[in-house]
Amino acid sequence: MLEVREVTKTFGGFLALNRVSLRVKEGSFHALVGPNGAGKTTLFNVIVGRYRPDGGEVRLRGQKIHHLPTPKIVRLGVGVSFQRAQAFLSMTARENLMLALLGLKGGVHRARPLAAFEAEAARAEELLGWVGLESVADRPAAELPLGDLKRLDIAMSLAGDPELLLLDEPLAGLSRAERRQMVAFIEGLLRRLGLTLLFTEHDTDAVLRLADRITVLHQGEVLAEGEPEEIKRDPRVIEAFLGGGHAQG
């Protein structure tokens, strides 16, 4: 589904990514983990076209995409939800989804109210059902608890019917109970939809539960890659990331 080949990215004199390579198999849940500053979010930004790599390439189903702008990459079947939710806080959950759907068509006609777009309204209702937000559909996003706001952001990332979904720390800021609920939600929804997932996360237990395969970044380079049981036992990973135990909190 996705192949990153020898990607390098620098910011001034800082080498954020140094010849990073990974392959994400279709239908898999692939985790990208590592300490803060390892380059995870930078790599996400390269994949979705926010940053141009200084070297290497990114391919989606064999097609080079690293030179394309973000809207074109989204239309090729990539969805992304970053750690900080992208919703308009003054607008309702339903309105945010309507805007996401209309944005994929090239924007909103100023002379028509959102309610006039019947096809998008029906699709927004479907997405609200997928993420369990029907009961709060008409509440402003600013009033939603963090867990619901993250679900809304994921729903918005699904608006374009992606085949590949990128989730950047979907559990950040949630309590232990909320993290368990979010893991079950992500696993249930994305498996049911048959999506491929590439995600970053610091909660080790969640990573080991969700991931089929794990790539570990450290100081902008790939430190290790393998199945969860392999990564758990890798002494380099234990020293650099796991720290001898699971995430707490």
XYZ file of N, CA and C in Angstrom:
747
model
N 0.828 -1.210 0.000
C 0.000 0.000 0.000
C 0.867 1.268 0.000
N 1.812 1.327 0.944
C 2.668 2.513 1.084
C 4.116 2.081 1.199
N 4.973 2.779 0.466
C 6.413 2.515 0.562
C 7.160 3.834 0.696
N 7.954 3.933 1.746
C 8.840 5.070 1.975
C 10.261 4.578 1.696
N 10.942 5.240 0.771
C 12.266 4.787 0.355
C 13.323 5.844 0.648
N 14.184 5.551 1.595
C 15.387 6.364 1.834
C 15.069 7.860 1.979
N 14.018 8.176 2.707
C 13.585 9.568 2.835
C 14.477 10.333 3.817
N 14.940 11.478 3.384
C 15.739 12.390 4.203
C 15.040 13.746 4.247
N 15.036 14.360 5.439
C 14.457 15.689 5.589
C 15.278 16.480 6.574
N 15.684 17.685 6.162
C 16.457 18.559 7.041
C 15.723 19.881 7.219
N 15.956 20.511 8.372
C 15.451 21.846 8.667
C 16.646 22.691 9.064
N 17.105 23.521 8.143
C 18.345 24.238 8.398
C 19.483 23.231 8.497
N 20.179 23.238 9.623
C 21.252 22.272 9.814
C 20.830 21.034 10.575
N 19.521 20.920 10.893
C 19.038 19.793 11.692
C 18.531 18.678 10.784
N 19.073 17.476 10.961
C 18.675 16.306 10.177
C 17.536 15.600 10.906
N 16.304 15.843 10.447
C 15.127 15.283 11.120
C 14.873 13.836 10.719
N 15.118 13.509 9.446
C 14.966 12.146 8.941
C 16.202 11.802 8.123
N 16.771 10.641 8.394
C 18.003 10.242 7.730
C 17.812 8.891 7.036
N 17.466 8.958 5.742
C 17.324 7.764 4.901
C 16.360 6.752 5.531
N 15.193 7.214 5.870
C 14.174 6.375 6.503
C 13.418 5.589 5.426
N 13.286 4.286 5.653
C 12.531 3.425 4.753
C 11.560 2.581 5.555
N 10.347 2.388 5.006
C 9.397 1.432 5.582
C 8.373 1.067 4.525
N 7.771 -0.107 4.716
C 6.734 -0.600 3.815
C 5.515 -0.951 4.658
N 4.357 -0.441 4.254
C 3.111 -0.709 4.960
C 2.258 -1.603 4.075
N 2.012 -2.809 4.538
C 1.262 -3.797 3.774
C -0.225 -3.470 3.782
N -0.887 -3.704 2.662
C -2.316 -3.453 2.563
C -3.090 -4.250 3.617
N -3.994 -3.556 4.318
C -4.814 -4.201 5.329
C -4.168 -4.326 6.685
N -2.919 -3.886 6.814
C -2.203 -4.029 8.086
C -2.402 -2.806 8.965
N -2.126 -2.980 10.259
C -2.047 -1.877 11.219
C -0.581 -1.750 11.587
N 0.066 -0.702 11.089
C 1.513 -0.535 11.211
C 1.788 0.644 12.142
N 2.527 0.390 13.218
C 2.845 1.432 14.194
C 4.220 2.024 13.909
N 4.317 3.334 14.063
C 5.581 4.066 13.959
C 5.833 4.675 15.329
N 6.841 4.158 16.029
C 7.053 4.564 17.413
C 8.480 5.062 17.614
N 8.688 5.707 18.768
C 10.003 6.215 19.118
C 9.883 7.353 20.100
N 10.990 7.749 20.705
C 10.964 8.855 21.676
C 10.532 10.163 21.019
N 10.190 11.148 21.831
C 9.906 12.485 21.304
C 11.106 12.979 20.507
N 10.820 13.573 19.353
C 11.898 14.084 18.511
C 12.510 13.053 17.598
N 11.935 11.851 17.546
C 12.502 10.793 16.712
C 12.248 11.016 15.232
N 11.248 11.848 14.892
C 10.952 12.121 13.490
C 9.625 11.570 13.006
N 8.788 11.088 13.925
C 7.537 10.432 13.529
C 6.583 11.393 12.818
N 6.314 12.536 13.441
C 5.379 13.487 12.840
C 5.976 14.101 11.573
N 7.283 14.306 11.547
C 7.930 14.797 10.330
C 7.691 13.825 9.182
N 7.812 12.530 9.442
C 7.576 11.543 8.397
C 6.121 11.572 7.940
N 5.179 11.710 8.886
C 3.766 11.845 8.517
C 3.576 13.041 7.584
N 4.208 14.162 7.923
C 4.065 15.365 7.109
C 4.650 15.187 5.716
N 5.697 14.398 5.600
C 6.257 14.088 4.285
C 5.276 13.220 3.493
N 4.722 12.220 4.138
C 3.821 11.283 3.450
C 2.598 12.013 2.895
N 2.044 12.949 3.678
C 0.810 13.628 3.241
C 1.073 14.920 2.479
N 2.322 15.218 2.168
C 2.613 16.336 1.293
C 2.788 17.682 1.960
N 2.796 17.722 3.277
C 3.034 19.001 3.960
C 4.494 19.408 3.845
N 5.405 18.434 3.842
C 6.827 18.687 3.656
C 7.292 17.946 2.413
N 8.185 18.556 1.671
C 8.860 17.879 0.572
C 10.157 17.255 1.103
N 10.406 15.991 0.819
C 11.658 15.391 1.282
C 12.849 15.982 0.538
N 13.985 16.000 1.208
C 15.215 16.451 0.567
C 15.888 15.320 -0.198
N 15.462 14.113 0.073
C 15.967 12.955 -0.645
C 15.022 11.789 -0.452
N 15.069 10.825 -1.361
C 14.205 9.660 -1.265
C 12.845 9.892 -1.896
N 11.934 8.930 -1.721
C 10.621 9.024 -2.342
C 9.572 8.300 -1.524
N 8.312 8.649 -1.776
C 7.168 8.005 -1.149
C 6.260 7.505 -2.259
N 5.851 6.240 -2.162
C 4.976 5.650 -3.176
C 3.707 5.112 -2.531
N 2.575 5.391 -3.154
C 1.286 4.845 -2.751
C 0.828 3.910 -3.856
N 0.709 2.626 -3.534
C 0.392 1.610 -4.552
C 1.294 1.736 -5.774
N 2.573 2.006 -5.532
C 3.550 2.094 -6.613
C 3.672 3.457 -7.263
N 2.729 4.365 -6.995
C 2.761 5.701 -7.591
C 3.511 6.676 -6.702
N 4.447 7.419 -7.272
C 5.182 8.419 -6.511
C 4.244 9.554 -6.104
N 4.259 9.892 -4.816
C 3.374 10.960 -4.331
C 4.118 12.062 -3.588
N 5.434 11.916 -3.375
C 6.151 12.864 -2.526
C 6.262 14.259 -3.142
N 5.977 14.379 -4.437
C 6.030 15.681 -5.098
C 4.657 16.330 -5.203
N 3.612 15.645 -4.713
C 2.243 16.133 -4.888
C 1.805 16.987 -3.704
N 0.890 17.945 -3.926
C 0.327 18.709 -2.816
C -0.650 17.850 -2.026
N -0.905 18.256 -0.798
C -1.756 17.477 0.105
C -3.129 17.154 -0.482
N -3.870 18.103 -1.078
C -5.193 17.752 -1.597
C -5.180 16.603 -2.607
N -4.169 16.565 -3.466
C -4.094 15.477 -4.447
C -3.801 14.148 -3.766
N -2.958 14.161 -2.740
C -2.647 12.928 -2.011
C -3.894 12.417 -1.308
N -4.679 13.314 -0.722
C -5.935 12.925 -0.071
C -6.874 12.282 -1.089
N -6.963 12.853 -2.274
C -7.871 12.327 -3.292
C -7.398 10.998 -3.861
N -6.120 10.669 -3.649
C -5.610 9.360 -4.069
C -5.920 8.271 -3.045
N -6.490 8.663 -1.883
C -6.910 7.649 -0.923
C -6.167 7.646 0.388
N -5.654 8.799 0.812
C -4.951 8.904 2.090
C -5.721 9.852 3.008
N -6.032 9.403 4.208
C -6.629 10.251 5.232
C -5.657 10.425 6.378
N -5.741 11.552 7.075
C -4.807 11.792 8.179
C -5.501 12.539 9.297
N -5.192 12.142 10.521
C -5.670 12.831 11.720
C -4.460 13.090 12.598
N -4.128 14.377 12.787
C -2.971 14.720 13.600
C -3.353 14.806 15.077
N -2.338 14.884 15.926
C -2.558 14.854 17.371
C -3.521 15.951 17.812
N -3.384 17.123 17.235
C -4.276 18.230 17.555
C -5.438 18.231 16.570
N -6.652 18.083 17.084
C -7.831 18.006 16.233
C -7.947 19.250 15.361
N -8.396 19.054 14.106
C -8.445 20.139 13.133
C -9.834 20.757 12.985
N -10.759 20.423 13.869
C -12.131 20.904 13.741
C -12.233 22.404 13.982
N -13.243 23.037 13.341
C -13.598 24.419 13.645
C -14.436 24.392 14.919
N -13.909 24.958 15.994
C -14.519 24.783 17.305
C -15.858 25.493 17.444
N -16.090 26.546 16.669
C -17.358 27.275 16.779
C -18.483 26.604 16.004
N -18.145 25.614 15.205
C -19.143 24.932 14.379
C -19.512 23.595 15.003
N -20.680 23.089 14.656
C -21.125 21.816 15.219
C -20.361 20.660 14.595
N -20.478 19.500 15.227
C -19.853 18.301 14.680
C -20.365 18.028 13.275
N -21.674 18.157 13.086
C -22.267 17.926 11.764
C -21.721 18.919 10.729
N -21.640 20.190 11.105
C -21.143 21.207 10.181
C -19.689 20.966 9.812
N -18.876 20.522 10.770
C -17.483 20.208 10.466
C -17.380 19.097 9.437
N -18.213 18.077 9.580
C -18.194 16.980 8.612
C -18.682 17.444 7.244
N -19.696 18.292 7.233
C -20.177 18.830 5.964
C -19.066 19.607 5.250
N -18.325 20.411 5.996
C -17.239 21.176 5.387
C -16.135 20.262 4.867
N -15.834 19.203 5.619
C -14.824 18.246 5.156
C -15.258 17.598 3.844
N -16.517 17.226 3.765
C -17.031 16.593 2.553
C -17.053 17.564 1.379
N -17.481 18.792 1.618
C -17.531 19.782 0.552
C -16.135 20.216 0.119
N -15.208 20.227 1.068
C -13.838 20.574 0.723
C -13.236 19.618 -0.284
N -13.639 18.355 -0.220
C -13.147 17.366 -1.175
C -13.667 17.631 -2.583
N -14.761 18.395 -2.677
C -15.337 18.720 -3.981
C -14.866 20.075 -4.487
N -14.008 20.741 -3.712
C -13.454 22.001 -4.187
C -13.957 23.231 -3.474
N -14.733 23.044 -2.384
C -15.121 24.211 -1.606
C -16.616 24.359 -1.450
N -17.012 25.424 -0.783
C -18.409 25.702 -0.466
C -18.892 26.889 -1.285
N -20.067 26.758 -1.892
C -20.675 27.873 -2.612
C -21.303 28.813 -1.596
N -20.847 30.051 -1.567
C -21.259 30.982 -0.515
C -22.760 31.263 -0.526
N -23.410 31.098 -1.661
C -24.826 31.448 -1.752
C -25.743 30.328 -1.262
N -25.181 29.176 -0.943
C -26.003 28.044 -0.524
C -25.680 27.674 0.919
N -26.698 27.520 1.770
C -26.452 27.068 3.145
C -26.033 25.607 3.162
N -25.342 25.213 4.215
C -24.867 23.833 4.293
C -26.001 22.824 4.163
N -27.159 23.149 4.746
C -28.280 22.211 4.725
C -28.782 21.920 3.316
N -28.414 22.753 2.338
C -28.890 22.558 0.968
C -28.143 21.449 0.239
N -27.042 21.001 0.792
C -26.244 19.956 0.145
C -26.718 18.593 0.669
N -27.736 18.037 0.019
C -28.419 16.857 0.561
C -27.528 15.624 0.574
N -26.765 15.397 -0.487
C -25.913 14.210 -0.544
C -24.852 14.244 0.546
N -24.250 15.419 0.744
C -23.226 15.558 1.773
C -23.844 15.432 3.164
N -25.070 15.945 3.332
C -25.746 15.826 4.623
C -26.000 14.370 4.980
N -26.405 13.581 3.999
C -26.644 12.157 4.240
C -25.344 11.440 4.575
N -24.284 11.798 3.867
C -22.982 11.177 4.130
C -22.463 11.577 5.508
N -22.654 12.835 5.901
C -22.242 13.288 7.230
C -22.967 12.499 8.309
N -24.241 12.243 8.095
C -25.020 11.472 9.063
C -24.458 10.055 9.193
N -24.060 9.478 8.065
C -23.468 8.140 8.088
C -22.160 8.134 8.869
N -21.311 9.138 8.629
C -20.035 9.219 9.326
C -20.233 9.429 10.826
N -21.209 10.246 11.198
C -21.513 10.442 12.618
C -21.890 9.115 13.269
N -22.630 8.291 12.550
C -22.992 6.980 13.071
C -21.796 6.064 13.215
N -20.884 6.132 12.255
C -19.682 5.298 12.326
C -18.883 5.565 13.598
N -18.799 6.826 13.990
C -17.952 7.182 15.136
C -18.753 7.394 16.418
N -20.061 7.134 16.370
C -20.888 7.197 17.571
C -21.151 8.584 18.106
N -21.268 9.565 17.208
C -21.483 10.953 17.642
C -22.864 11.487 17.263
N -23.803 10.596 16.961
C -25.126 11.073 16.549
C -25.770 11.968 17.612
N -25.590 11.610 18.881
C -26.273 12.345 19.958
C -25.700 13.737 20.197
N -24.492 13.994 19.702
C -23.872 15.318 19.901
C -23.624 16.007 18.568
N -24.326 15.573 17.528
C -24.077 16.083 16.177
C -24.264 17.587 16.064
N -25.178 18.150 16.848
C -25.482 19.576 16.729
C -24.895 20.413 17.858
N -23.927 19.850 18.585
C -23.205 20.616 19.592
C -21.945 21.217 18.979
N -21.594 22.445 19.353
C -20.331 23.012 18.858
C -19.145 22.127 19.251
N -18.194 22.033 18.370
C -17.024 21.203 18.646
C -16.315 21.646 19.923
N -16.379 22.937 20.243
C -15.724 23.456 21.446
C -16.306 22.854 22.720
N -17.534 22.357 22.656
C -18.184 21.797 23.837
C -17.965 20.290 23.980
N -17.347 19.676 23.004
C -17.167 18.228 23.044
C -15.986 17.848 23.931
N -16.117 16.760 24.711
C -14.954 16.261 25.442
C -13.886 15.797 24.464
N -12.648 15.691 24.957
C -11.517 15.402 24.067
C -11.716 14.108 23.286
N -12.246 13.077 23.940
C -12.448 11.808 23.242
C -13.386 11.948 22.066
N -14.483 12.700 22.241
C -15.423 12.921 21.146
C -14.809 13.791 20.058
N -13.990 14.760 20.461
C -13.330 15.620 19.479
C -12.374 14.803 18.607
N -11.687 13.854 19.225
C -10.793 12.988 18.453
C -11.591 12.090 17.507
N -12.759 11.604 17.957
C -13.604 10.796 17.075
C -14.095 11.629 15.886
N -14.439 12.890 16.162
C -14.861 13.771 15.083
C -13.736 13.969 14.082
N -12.529 14.159 14.563
C -11.388 14.362 13.675
C -11.160 13.122 12.808
N -11.306 11.936 13.396
C -11.164 10.707 12.625
C -12.272 10.620 11.579
N -13.511 10.981 11.958
C -14.612 10.974 10.996
C -14.313 11.903 9.829
N -13.752 13.084 10.126
C -13.403 14.018 9.056
C -12.325 13.437 8.144
N -11.388 12.687 8.714
C -10.336 12.079 7.901
C -10.869 10.943 7.042
N -12.042 10.399 7.407
C -12.666 9.328 6.629
C -13.593 9.870 5.541
N -13.780 11.187 5.513
C -14.737 11.780 4.576
C -14.393 11.484 3.125
N -13.118 11.354 2.821
C -12.697 11.107 1.445
C -12.596 9.643 1.081
N -13.170 8.764 1.907
C -13.117 7.305 1.659
C -11.681 6.822 1.435
N -10.776 7.090 2.367
C -9.383 6.682 2.165
C -9.207 5.165 2.255
N -8.160 4.690 1.611
C -7.721 3.300 1.768
C -6.653 3.203 2.854
N -5.896 4.286 3.020
C -4.828 4.361 4.020
C -5.137 5.502 4.972
N -5.136 5.212 6.273
C -5.394 6.232 7.281
C -4.161 6.399 8.157
N -3.743 7.645 8.361
C -2.637 7.978 9.247
C -3.186 8.632 10.499
N -2.888 8.069 11.660
C -3.319 8.634 12.937
C -2.083 8.989 13.754
N -1.963 10.256 14.103
C -0.809 10.752 14.848
C -1.195 10.887 16.322
N -0.745 9.960 17.148
C -0.998 9.934 18.590
C -2.494 10.101 18.914
N -3.325 9.171 18.480
C -4.769 9.296 18.715
C -5.174 9.204 20.180
N -4.284 8.721 21.055
C -4.624 8.571 22.472
C -4.085 9.705 23.337
N -3.376 10.650 22.752
C -2.744 11.725 23.528
C -3.784 12.523 24.300
N -3.530 12.723 25.595
C -4.394 13.525 26.435
C -5.560 12.799 27.053
N -5.748 11.533 26.718
C -6.868 10.765 27.238
C -6.492 10.046 28.530
N -7.479 9.800 29.373
C -7.257 9.022 30.590
C -7.061 7.548 30.232
N -6.650 6.754 31.218
C -6.433 5.322 30.971
C -7.709 4.661 30.435
N -8.853 4.954 31.075
C -10.119 4.356 30.634
C -10.483 4.827 29.230
N -10.273 6.118 28.963
C -10.574 6.656 27.632
C -9.661 6.061 26.576
N -8.401 5.789 26.937
C -7.487 5.173 25.968
C -7.952 3.777 25.596
N -8.400 3.001 26.595
C -8.909 1.655 26.294
C -10.105 1.733 25.355
N -11.000 2.679 25.621
C -12.175 2.836 24.765
C -11.779 3.245 23.351
N -10.808 4.155 23.234
C -10.386 4.625 21.920
C -9.702 3.515 21.124
N -8.893 2.703 21.789
C -8.243 1.584 21.105
C -9.291 0.624 20.547
N -10.287 0.285 21.360
C -11.350 -0.610 20.906
C -12.127 0.007 19.750
N -12.374 1.315 19.838
C -13.092 2.026 18.778
C -12.301 1.990 17.469
N -11.012 2.343 17.522
C -10.184 2.371 16.313
C -10.090 0.975 15.698
N -9.816 -0.007 16.536
C -9.662 -1.370 16.037
C -10.954 -1.859 15.389
N -12.082 -1.656 16.074
C -13.352 -2.136 15.556
C -13.754 -1.454 14.264
N -13.649 -0.128 14.222
C -14.086 0.622 13.046
C -13.204 0.356 11.840
N -11.889 0.459 12.002
C -10.998 0.365 10.847
C -10.896 -1.055 10.318
N -10.957 -2.049 11.211
C -10.983 -3.431 10.722
C -12.257 -3.680 9.931
N -13.384 -3.168 10.435
C -14.662 -3.358 9.747
C -14.654 -2.696 8.375
N -14.011 -1.527 8.277
C -13.947 -0.821 7.003
C -12.871 -1.376 6.074
N -12.016 -2.242 6.587
C -10.957 -2.831 5.771
C -9.845 -1.872 5.418
N -9.594 -0.872 6.285
C -8.578 0.127 5.989
C -7.184 -0.328 6.413
N -6.196 0.256 5.769
C -4.804 0.116 6.183
C -4.490 1.283 7.110
N -3.770 1.003 8.205
C -3.502 2.030 9.220
C -2.011 2.165 9.474
N -1.535 3.408 9.434
C -0.201 3.751 9.918
C -0.399 4.746 11.046
N 0.089 4.418 12.239
C -0.172 5.302 13.377
C 1.056 5.456 14.257
N 1.106 6.595 14.966
C 2.118 6.820 15.984
C 1.427 6.828 17.342
N 2.142 6.405 18.361
C 1.552 6.385 19.700
C 2.647 6.128 20.728
N 2.503 6.760 21.914
C 3.452 6.556 23.004
C 2.976 5.509 24.008
N 1.693 5.178 23.991
C 1.156 4.171 24.908
C 1.553 2.788 24.399
N 2.537 2.176 25.049
C 3.097 0.921 24.584
C 2.060 -0.197 24.558
N 1.214 -0.271 25.569
C 0.190 -1.313 25.599
C -0.733 -1.190 24.392
N -1.121 0.030 24.049
C -1.996 0.247 22.900
C -1.301 -0.147 21.604
N -0.032 0.197 21.482
C 0.728 -0.167 20.285
C 0.782 -1.682 20.128
N 1.088 -2.394 21.213
C 1.206 -3.836 21.146
C -0.132 -4.505 20.860
N -1.232 -3.864 21.265
C -2.544 -4.430 20.977
C -2.961 -4.193 19.530
N -2.715 -2.987 19.022
C -3.222 -2.617 17.706
C -2.338 -3.080 16.554
N -1.033 -3.029 16.741
C -0.117 -3.143 15.605
C 0.097 -4.584 15.157
N 0.116 -4.771 13.830
C 0.577 -6.025 13.235
C 2.096 -5.990 13.046
N 2.601 -4.767 12.812
C 4.034 -4.579 12.593
C 4.420 -3.226 13.155
N 5.662 -3.111 13.623
C 6.127 -1.889 14.279
C 7.463 -1.459 13.677
N 7.561 -0.173 13.352
C 8.836 0.436 12.971
C 9.230 1.405 14.071
N 10.451 1.287 14.564
C 10.939 2.141 15.644
C 11.914 3.164 15.077
N 11.595 4.446 15.280
C 12.495 5.522 14.886
C 13.262 6.025 16.104
N 14.524 6.379 15.876
C 15.339 6.964 16.944
C 16.310 7.929 16.300
N 16.240 9.199 16.721
C 17.107 10.247 16.195
C 17.045 10.316 14.668
N 15.821 10.194 14.137
C 15.600 10.355 12.710
C 15.967 9.168 11.853
N 16.293 8.031 12.466
C 16.662 6.838 11.710
C 15.843 5.637 12.174
N 15.716 4.637 11.301
C 15.031 3.402 11.684
C 15.960 2.591 12.578
N 15.509 2.374 13.813
C 16.293 1.595 14.770
C 15.983 0.113 14.659
N 14.717 -0.217 14.455
C 14.306 -1.613 14.381
C 12.946 -1.697 13.708
N 12.644 -2.878 13.174
C 11.318 -3.124 12.604
C 10.999 -4.602 12.748
N 9.732 -4.898 13.036
C 9.337 -6.290 13.169
C 7.941 -6.417 13.743
N 7.568 -7.644 14.028
C 6.289 -7.898 14.668
C 6.367 -7.513 16.141
N 5.215 -7.267 16.782
C 5.235 -6.792 18.171
C 6.079 -7.640 19.124
N 6.005 -8.950 19.034
C 6.773 -9.791 19.943
C 8.277 -9.636 19.738
N 8.684 -9.439 18.479
C 10.101 -9.190 18.205
C 10.556 -7.872 18.815
N 9.753 -6.825 18.604
C 10.119 -5.494 19.080
C 10.189 -5.468 20.604
N 9.272 -6.158 21.271
C 9.276 -6.202 22.737
C 10.587 -6.722 23.293
N 11.223 -7.646 22.568
C 12.436 -8.299 23.072
C 13.724 -7.665 22.558
N 13.617 -6.688 21.667
C 14.814 -6.091 21.071
C 15.502 -5.195 22.101
N 16.732 -5.489 22.499
C 17.401 -4.688 23.538
C 17.622 -3.240 23.134
N 17.798 -2.974 21.848
C 17.983 -1.593 21.395
C 16.708 -0.788 21.618
N 15.567 -1.422 21.360
C 14.282 -0.749 21.533
C 13.992 -0.530 23.009
N 14.298 -1.521 23.829
C 14.074 -1.400 25.271
C 14.846 -0.213 25.830
N 16.069 -0.048 25.357
C 16.905 1.049 25.861
C 16.415 2.403 25.357
N 16.048 2.478 24.067
C 15.736 3.771 23.462
C 14.304 4.220 23.665
N 13.367 3.247 23.794
C 11.961 3.631 23.799
C 11.164 3.004 24.923
N 11.222 1.702 25.046
C 10.388 1.047 26.049
C 10.831 1.328 27.466
N 12.114 1.552 27.682
C 12.610 1.898 29.005
C 12.406 0.813 30.036
N 12.295 -0.423 29.571
C 12.168 -1.534 30.501
C 10.757 -1.775 31.002
N 9.760 -1.031 30.521
C 8.382 -1.259 30.992
C 7.397 -0.572 30.093
N 6.120 -0.764 30.352
C 5.049 -0.177 29.574
C 4.757 1.235 30.003
N 4.070 1.964 29.127
C 3.678 3.337 29.442
C 2.734 3.360 30.637
N 2.864 4.367 31.440
C 2.033 4.504 32.619
C 1.077 5.675 32.457
N 0.078 5.747 33.360
C -0.823 6.883 33.355
C -2.193 6.520 32.858
